[in-house]
Tab-separated table of C-alpha atoms in Angstrom:
chain	number	residue	atom	x	y	z
A	202	MET	CA	-0.086	0.077	-0.136
A	203	MET	CA	1.336	3.432	-0.916
A	204	ARG	CA	1.788	5.926	1.883
A	205	ARG	CA	2.139	9.571	1.485
A	206	ARG	CA	4.422	11.329	4.044
A	207	MET	CA	4.291	14.789	4.973
A	208	LEU	CA	6.352	17.315	7.153
A	209	GLY	CA	4.530	17.492	10.224
A	210	LEU	CA	1.523	15.917	11.705
A	211	ALA	CA	-2.268	15.944	12.452
A	212	LEU	CA	-3.235	13.562	15.372
A	213	PRO	CA	-5.171	14.072	18.703
A	214	THR	CA	-2.332	13.535	21.046
A	215	VAL	CA	0.062	15.976	19.908
A	216	ALA	CA	0.539	17.646	23.234
A	217	ALA	CA	1.825	14.223	24.752
A	218	CYS	CA	4.096	14.031	21.649
A	219	LEU	CA	5.727	17.523	21.963
A	220	ALA	CA	5.882	16.922	25.731
A	221	LEU	CA	8.089	13.872	25.309
A	222	VAL	CA	10.339	15.619	22.717
A	223	ALA	CA	10.693	18.784	24.829
A	224	GLY	CA	11.445	16.549	27.822
A	225	CYS	CA	14.111	14.683	26.037
A	226	SER	CA	15.883	17.626	24.205
A	227	SER	CA	15.854	19.967	27.149
A	228	SER	CA	17.150	17.626	29.741
A	229	GLY	CA	19.779	15.757	27.546
A	230	GLY	CA	18.444	12.751	28.916
A	231	SER	CA	16.920	9.768	27.529
A	232	THR	CA	13.585	8.187	27.400
A	233	SER	CA	15.063	4.711	28.081
A	234	PRO	CA	17.165	4.137	31.218
A	235	ALA	CA	19.598	2.041	28.763
A	236	ASN	CA	20.301	4.978	26.474
A	237	SER	CA	21.881	8.498	27.163
A	238	GLY	CA	23.145	11.040	24.913
A	239	GLY	CA	25.233	14.192	25.407
A	240	THR	CA	24.000	17.794	25.042
A	241	SER	CA	25.345	20.612	22.893
A	242	SER	CA	24.019	24.242	23.674
A	243	GLY	CA	21.058	22.776	25.317
A	244	GLN	CA	20.407	20.248	22.815
A	245	GLY	CA	20.896	16.500	22.630
A	246	GLY	CA	19.702	13.414	24.260
A	247	THR	CA	18.317	10.215	23.025
A	248	LEU	CA	14.555	9.553	21.701
A	249	THR	CA	13.654	5.960	21.841
A	250	ILE	CA	10.888	5.295	19.224
A	251	GLY	CA	8.779	2.164	19.431
A	252	SER	CA	7.897	0.432	16.237
A	253	SER	CA	5.749	-2.546	15.704
A	254	VAL	CA	7.717	-3.945	12.804
A	255	ALA	CA	11.285	-4.127	11.777
A	256	PRO	CA	12.365	-2.786	8.512
A	257	PRO	CA	13.232	-5.857	6.163
A	258	THR	CA	16.032	-4.014	4.615
A	259	LEU	CA	17.391	-0.462	4.723
A	260	ASP	CA	17.044	0.245	0.986
A	261	LEU	CA	14.020	2.205	0.538
A	262	THR	CA	14.264	2.121	-3.213
A	263	SER	CA	13.930	-1.672	-3.550
A	264	ASN	CA	11.197	-2.349	-0.853
A	265	PRO	CA	7.744	-0.788	-0.222
A	266	ALA	CA	7.749	-1.687	3.364
A	267	ALA	CA	6.304	1.200	5.506
A	268	ALA	CA	8.950	0.350	8.220
A	269	ILE	CA	11.758	1.449	6.042
A	270	ASP	CA	10.142	4.904	5.110
A	271	GLU	CA	9.348	5.604	8.665
A	272	VAL	CA	13.032	5.122	9.792
A	273	LEU	CA	14.621	6.751	6.874
A	274	ASP	CA	12.668	8.903	4.696
A	275	TYR	CA	12.867	12.685	5.714
A	276	ASN	CA	15.260	11.665	8.729
A	277	VAL	CA	18.106	10.331	6.714
A	278	TYR	CA	16.880	11.007	3.388
A	279	GLN	CA	15.520	14.138	1.652
A	280	HIS	CA	13.654	15.328	-1.455
A	281	LEU	CA	14.165	18.272	-3.651
A	282	VAL	CA	10.567	19.102	-2.485
A	283	GLN	CA	8.518	17.576	0.397
A	284	LEU	CA	5.051	17.827	1.710
A	285	ASP	CA	4.441	20.148	4.554
A	286	PRO	CA	1.833	19.501	7.355
A	287	LYS	CA	-0.957	20.820	5.032
A	288	GLY	CA	-0.007	18.657	2.011
A	289	GLN	CA	1.403	21.594	0.236
A	290	ILE	CA	4.663	20.999	-1.690
A	291	VAL	CA	7.691	23.048	-0.228
A	292	PRO	CA	11.447	23.050	-1.439
A	293	VAL	CA	13.908	21.524	0.660
A	294	LEU	CA	17.032	20.377	-1.146
A	295	SER	CA	15.804	22.922	-3.924
A	296	THR	CA	15.274	26.501	-3.150
A	297	SER	CA	12.466	26.880	-5.745
A	298	TYR	CA	11.026	25.243	-8.960
A	299	LYS	CA	9.486	26.507	-11.980
A	300	TRP	CA	7.198	24.840	-14.484
A	301	SER	CA	7.674	25.527	-18.285
A	302	ALA	CA	4.814	27.280	-20.040
A	303	ASN	CA	3.605	23.869	-21.653
A	304	ARG	CA	3.650	22.388	-18.201
A	305	LYS	CA	6.129	19.452	-19.301
A	306	THR	CA	9.330	20.641	-17.971
A	307	VAL	CA	10.050	21.465	-14.308
A	308	THR	CA	13.366	23.179	-13.343
A	309	PHE	CA	14.699	23.049	-9.970
A	310	ASN	CA	16.956	25.435	-8.568
A	311	LEU	CA	19.396	23.503	-5.982
A	312	ARG	CA	20.141	24.496	-2.576
A	313	GLN	CA	23.640	25.094	-2.231
A	314	GLY	CA	26.066	24.019	0.413
A	315	VAL	CA	24.132	20.781	1.091
A	316	LYS	CA	26.363	17.894	1.850
A	317	PHE	CA	25.579	14.039	2.376
A	318	SER	CA	26.100	12.471	5.792
A	319	ASN	CA	29.497	11.333	4.699
A	320	GLY	CA	30.628	14.828	3.910
A	321	ASP	CA	30.345	14.521	0.156
A	322	PRO	CA	28.707	17.678	-1.397
A	323	MET	CA	25.288	17.452	-3.177
A	324	THR	CA	25.664	18.429	-6.762
A	325	ALA	CA	23.375	18.599	-9.760
A	326	LYS	CA	24.866	15.467	-11.085
A	327	ASP	CA	23.892	13.699	-7.874
A	328	VAL	CA	20.246	14.715	-8.649
A	329	VAL	CA	20.352	13.745	-12.237
A	330	PHE	CA	21.615	10.271	-11.278
A	331	SER	CA	19.059	9.868	-8.446
A	332	ILE	CA	16.286	10.607	-10.908
A	333	LYS	CA	17.501	8.476	-13.843
A	334	ARG	CA	18.188	5.739	-11.327
A	335	VAL	CA	14.447	5.697	-10.726
A	336	ILE	CA	13.439	5.388	-14.323
A	337	ALA	CA	16.227	3.051	-15.367
A	338	PRO	CA	15.053	-0.285	-17.367
A	339	LYS	CA	16.089	-2.502	-14.380
A	340	SER	CA	14.998	-0.080	-11.522
A	341	THR	CA	13.443	-1.924	-8.638
A	342	TYR	CA	11.825	1.292	-7.057
A	343	PRO	CA	8.508	0.563	-5.484
A	344	TYR	CA	6.823	3.448	-7.172
A	345	LYS	CA	8.770	3.611	-10.267
A	346	GLY	CA	5.362	3.826	-12.085
A	347	LEU	CA	4.502	7.136	-10.740
A	348	MET	CA	7.568	8.438	-12.578
A	349	GLY	CA	6.692	6.664	-15.830
A	350	ASN	CA	6.289	9.825	-18.269
A	351	VAL	CA	9.698	11.345	-17.339
A	352	THR	CA	11.373	11.566	-20.832
A	353	SER	CA	14.788	13.294	-19.821
A	354	VAL	CA	16.712	14.560	-16.887
A	355	THR	CA	19.496	17.219	-17.164
A	356	ALA	CA	21.893	19.319	-15.234
A	357	VAL	CA	21.037	22.741	-16.948
A	358	SER	CA	23.965	24.123	-14.830
A	359	PRO	CA	25.676	23.469	-11.559
A	360	THR	CA	22.895	24.825	-9.724
A	361	GLN	CA	19.966	23.702	-11.776
A	362	VAL	CA	18.221	20.520	-12.715
A	363	ALA	CA	15.368	20.298	-15.558
A	364	VAL	CA	12.979	17.110	-15.427
A	365	THR	CA	10.877	16.681	-18.487
A	366	LEU	CA	7.750	14.827	-19.130
A	367	SER	CA	6.133	13.255	-22.049
A	368	ALA	CA	2.914	15.148	-21.299
A	369	PRO	CA	1.615	17.682	-18.693
A	370	ASN	CA	0.957	15.747	-15.226
A	371	ASN	CA	-0.738	17.871	-12.297
A	372	GLU	CA	0.183	14.945	-9.926
A	373	TRP	CA	3.890	14.312	-10.978
A	374	LEU	CA	5.523	16.748	-8.254
A	375	TYR	CA	3.275	15.805	-5.491
A	376	GLN	CA	4.185	12.135	-6.106
A	377	PHE	CA	7.851	13.075	-6.436
A	378	ALA	CA	7.660	14.915	-3.029
A	379	ALA	CA	5.663	12.087	-1.274
A	380	TYR	CA	7.121	8.893	-2.322
A	381	SER	CA	10.786	7.095	-2.161
A	382	ASN	CA	11.094	8.014	-5.872
A	383	GLY	CA	11.957	11.636	-4.750
A	384	VAL	CA	15.179	10.735	-2.390
A	385	ILE	CA	18.489	12.232	-3.511
A	386	LEU	CA	21.194	9.686	-3.335
A	387	ASP	CA	25.135	9.855	-3.089
A	388	PRO	CA	26.293	7.831	-6.191
A	389	ALA	CA	29.443	6.996	-4.064
A	390	ALA	CA	27.318	5.387	-1.409
A	391	VAL	CA	24.630	3.511	-3.302
A	392	SER	CA	26.512	0.201	-3.352
A	393	LYS	CA	25.853	-0.131	0.262
A	394	ILE	CA	22.302	1.232	0.373
A	395	ALA	CA	20.839	-1.876	1.979
A	396	THR	CA	23.036	-1.679	5.074
A	397	GLN	CA	24.513	1.805	5.304
A	398	PRO	CA	22.190	4.370	3.822
A	399	VAL	CA	23.678	7.834	3.350
A	400	GLY	CA	21.455	10.888	2.706
A	401	THR	CA	21.473	14.678	3.316
A	402	GLY	CA	18.921	14.645	6.250
A	403	PRO	CA	19.261	15.849	9.980
A	404	TYR	CA	20.215	12.286	11.049
A	405	LYS	CA	22.729	9.794	9.863
A	406	PHE	CA	22.399	6.034	10.251
A	407	THR	CA	24.941	4.593	12.528
A	408	SER	CA	23.916	0.956	13.342
A	409	GLU	CA	21.137	-1.787	13.129
A	410	VAL	CA	20.392	-4.828	15.386
A	411	ASN	CA	18.366	-6.975	13.121
A	412	ASN	CA	14.762	-7.264	14.283
A	413	TYR	CA	15.669	-5.259	17.363
A	414	SER	CA	16.529	-1.727	16.660
A	415	VAL	CA	17.873	0.958	14.094
A	416	THR	CA	19.950	3.818	15.665
A	417	LEU	CA	20.445	7.402	14.158
A	418	VAL	CA	22.453	10.261	15.306
A	419	LYS	CA	22.745	13.803	14.578
A	420	ASN	CA	24.143	14.509	11.145
A	421	PRO	CA	27.166	16.874	11.686
A	422	ASN	CA	27.292	17.815	8.100
A	423	TYR	CA	23.418	18.959	8.126
A	424	TRP	CA	22.665	21.805	5.988
A	425	GLN	CA	20.252	23.562	8.310
A	426	PRO	CA	21.915	25.439	11.334
A	427	GLY	CA	20.740	24.462	14.736
A	428	LEU	CA	18.816	21.095	13.798
A	429	PRO	CA	18.316	18.657	14.789
A	430	GLU	CA	17.356	19.387	18.435
A	431	ILE	CA	17.529	15.993	19.536
A	432	GLY	CA	21.122	14.185	19.530
A	433	ALA	CA	19.959	10.493	18.644
A	434	ILE	CA	17.063	8.346	17.631
A	435	LEU	CA	16.732	4.691	18.614
A	436	ASP	CA	14.034	3.029	16.722
A	437	ASP	CA	13.198	0.056	19.108
A	438	ILE	CA	11.284	-2.927	17.651
A	439	ALA	CA	8.564	-3.562	20.079
A	440	ASP	CA	7.893	-7.297	20.904
A	441	ASP	CA	4.242	-8.440	21.611
A	442	ALA	CA	4.749	-8.611	25.388
A	443	LYS	CA	5.503	-4.699	25.522
A	444	ARG	CA	2.544	-4.100	23.293
A	445	ALA	CA	0.461	-6.193	25.230
A	446	GLY	CA	1.511	-4.242	28.406
A	447	GLY	CA	0.135	-1.067	26.840
A	448	ILE	CA	2.938	1.028	26.122
A	449	ILE	CA	3.023	3.297	23.144
A	450	HIS	CA	4.485	1.301	20.386
A	451	GLU	CA	4.319	3.311	17.043
A	452	TYR	CA	5.137	6.574	16.097
A	453	ARG	CA	8.034	8.203	14.303
A	454	LEU	CA	9.921	11.510	14.249
A	455	MET	CA	10.660	13.571	11.223
A	456	ALA	CA	12.409	16.724	10.355
A	457	GLN	CA	10.275	20.202	9.921
A	458	VAL	CA	12.565	21.903	7.754
A	459	PHE	CA	11.469	25.114	8.771
A	460	GLY	CA	11.729	25.030	12.241
A	461	THR	CA	11.510	22.590	15.360
A	462	TYR	CA	10.935	18.810	15.158
A	463	LYS	CA	7.679	17.308	15.370
A	464	LEU	CA	6.204	13.869	15.674
A	465	ARG	CA	4.410	12.719	12.792
A	466	GLY	CA	2.339	9.536	12.432
A	467	TRP	CA	-0.021	8.226	15.072
A	468	LEU	CA	0.197	7.050	18.727
A	469	ARG	CA	-1.397	3.797	19.695
A	470	ALA	CA	-1.516	2.138	23.191
A	471	GLY	CA	-1.552	-1.463	22.954
A	472	PRO	CA	-2.566	-3.551	19.896
């Protein structure tokens, strides 16, 4: 099932979510006694997130499992454009975009100074590589069909990339923002994408314990100053006993690129 992602949230228990985040980031402590994080300028700490299922792989470009996106998309990976809390398309790794008069070509102005978590700079060539990888004949992207009418991707300049469609498509940009087709990859890191994902997001992947946990830490190369506010995220795969005990077991954290961090998704107590 395809799941659209947004920057932000809309759920009845927002206050509880934000209280949890505030307590974690302000104290520099941990939501779990087994985890602790350092602080820097009042920021840091560790947020433990309970998940009901483990990601079967860390390659969100080959598997549609929602558990992969919940951990990595918008946290480790980012798009040229993403969706804000109201479902509107907003620039992220681009600063702006413009459609041609015939509505068949969209040109993105790339954000400058962006680096991947491994320190590699994001370039127009990386953007072209990422989009061409989706539409390649042997591509295994889960939502490749949503990109079917792309006829060309070109680096117009070091700071601009143009994507041309075979015909006008009012849904294309929305789908590019919402699904894993839109993640921008570092070509130098793609060979290890299933075990060591590298992106431009506020967090970087550090480790995975199969069927137990995934750990993300603050990306020192993140392009937005002052973020993220939380030093580390431990995605803890909750077992049936924990869920039966009534703990909150499913929610996810994502980056709000225009300000503070917010929780998105939903909270559920028990099964």
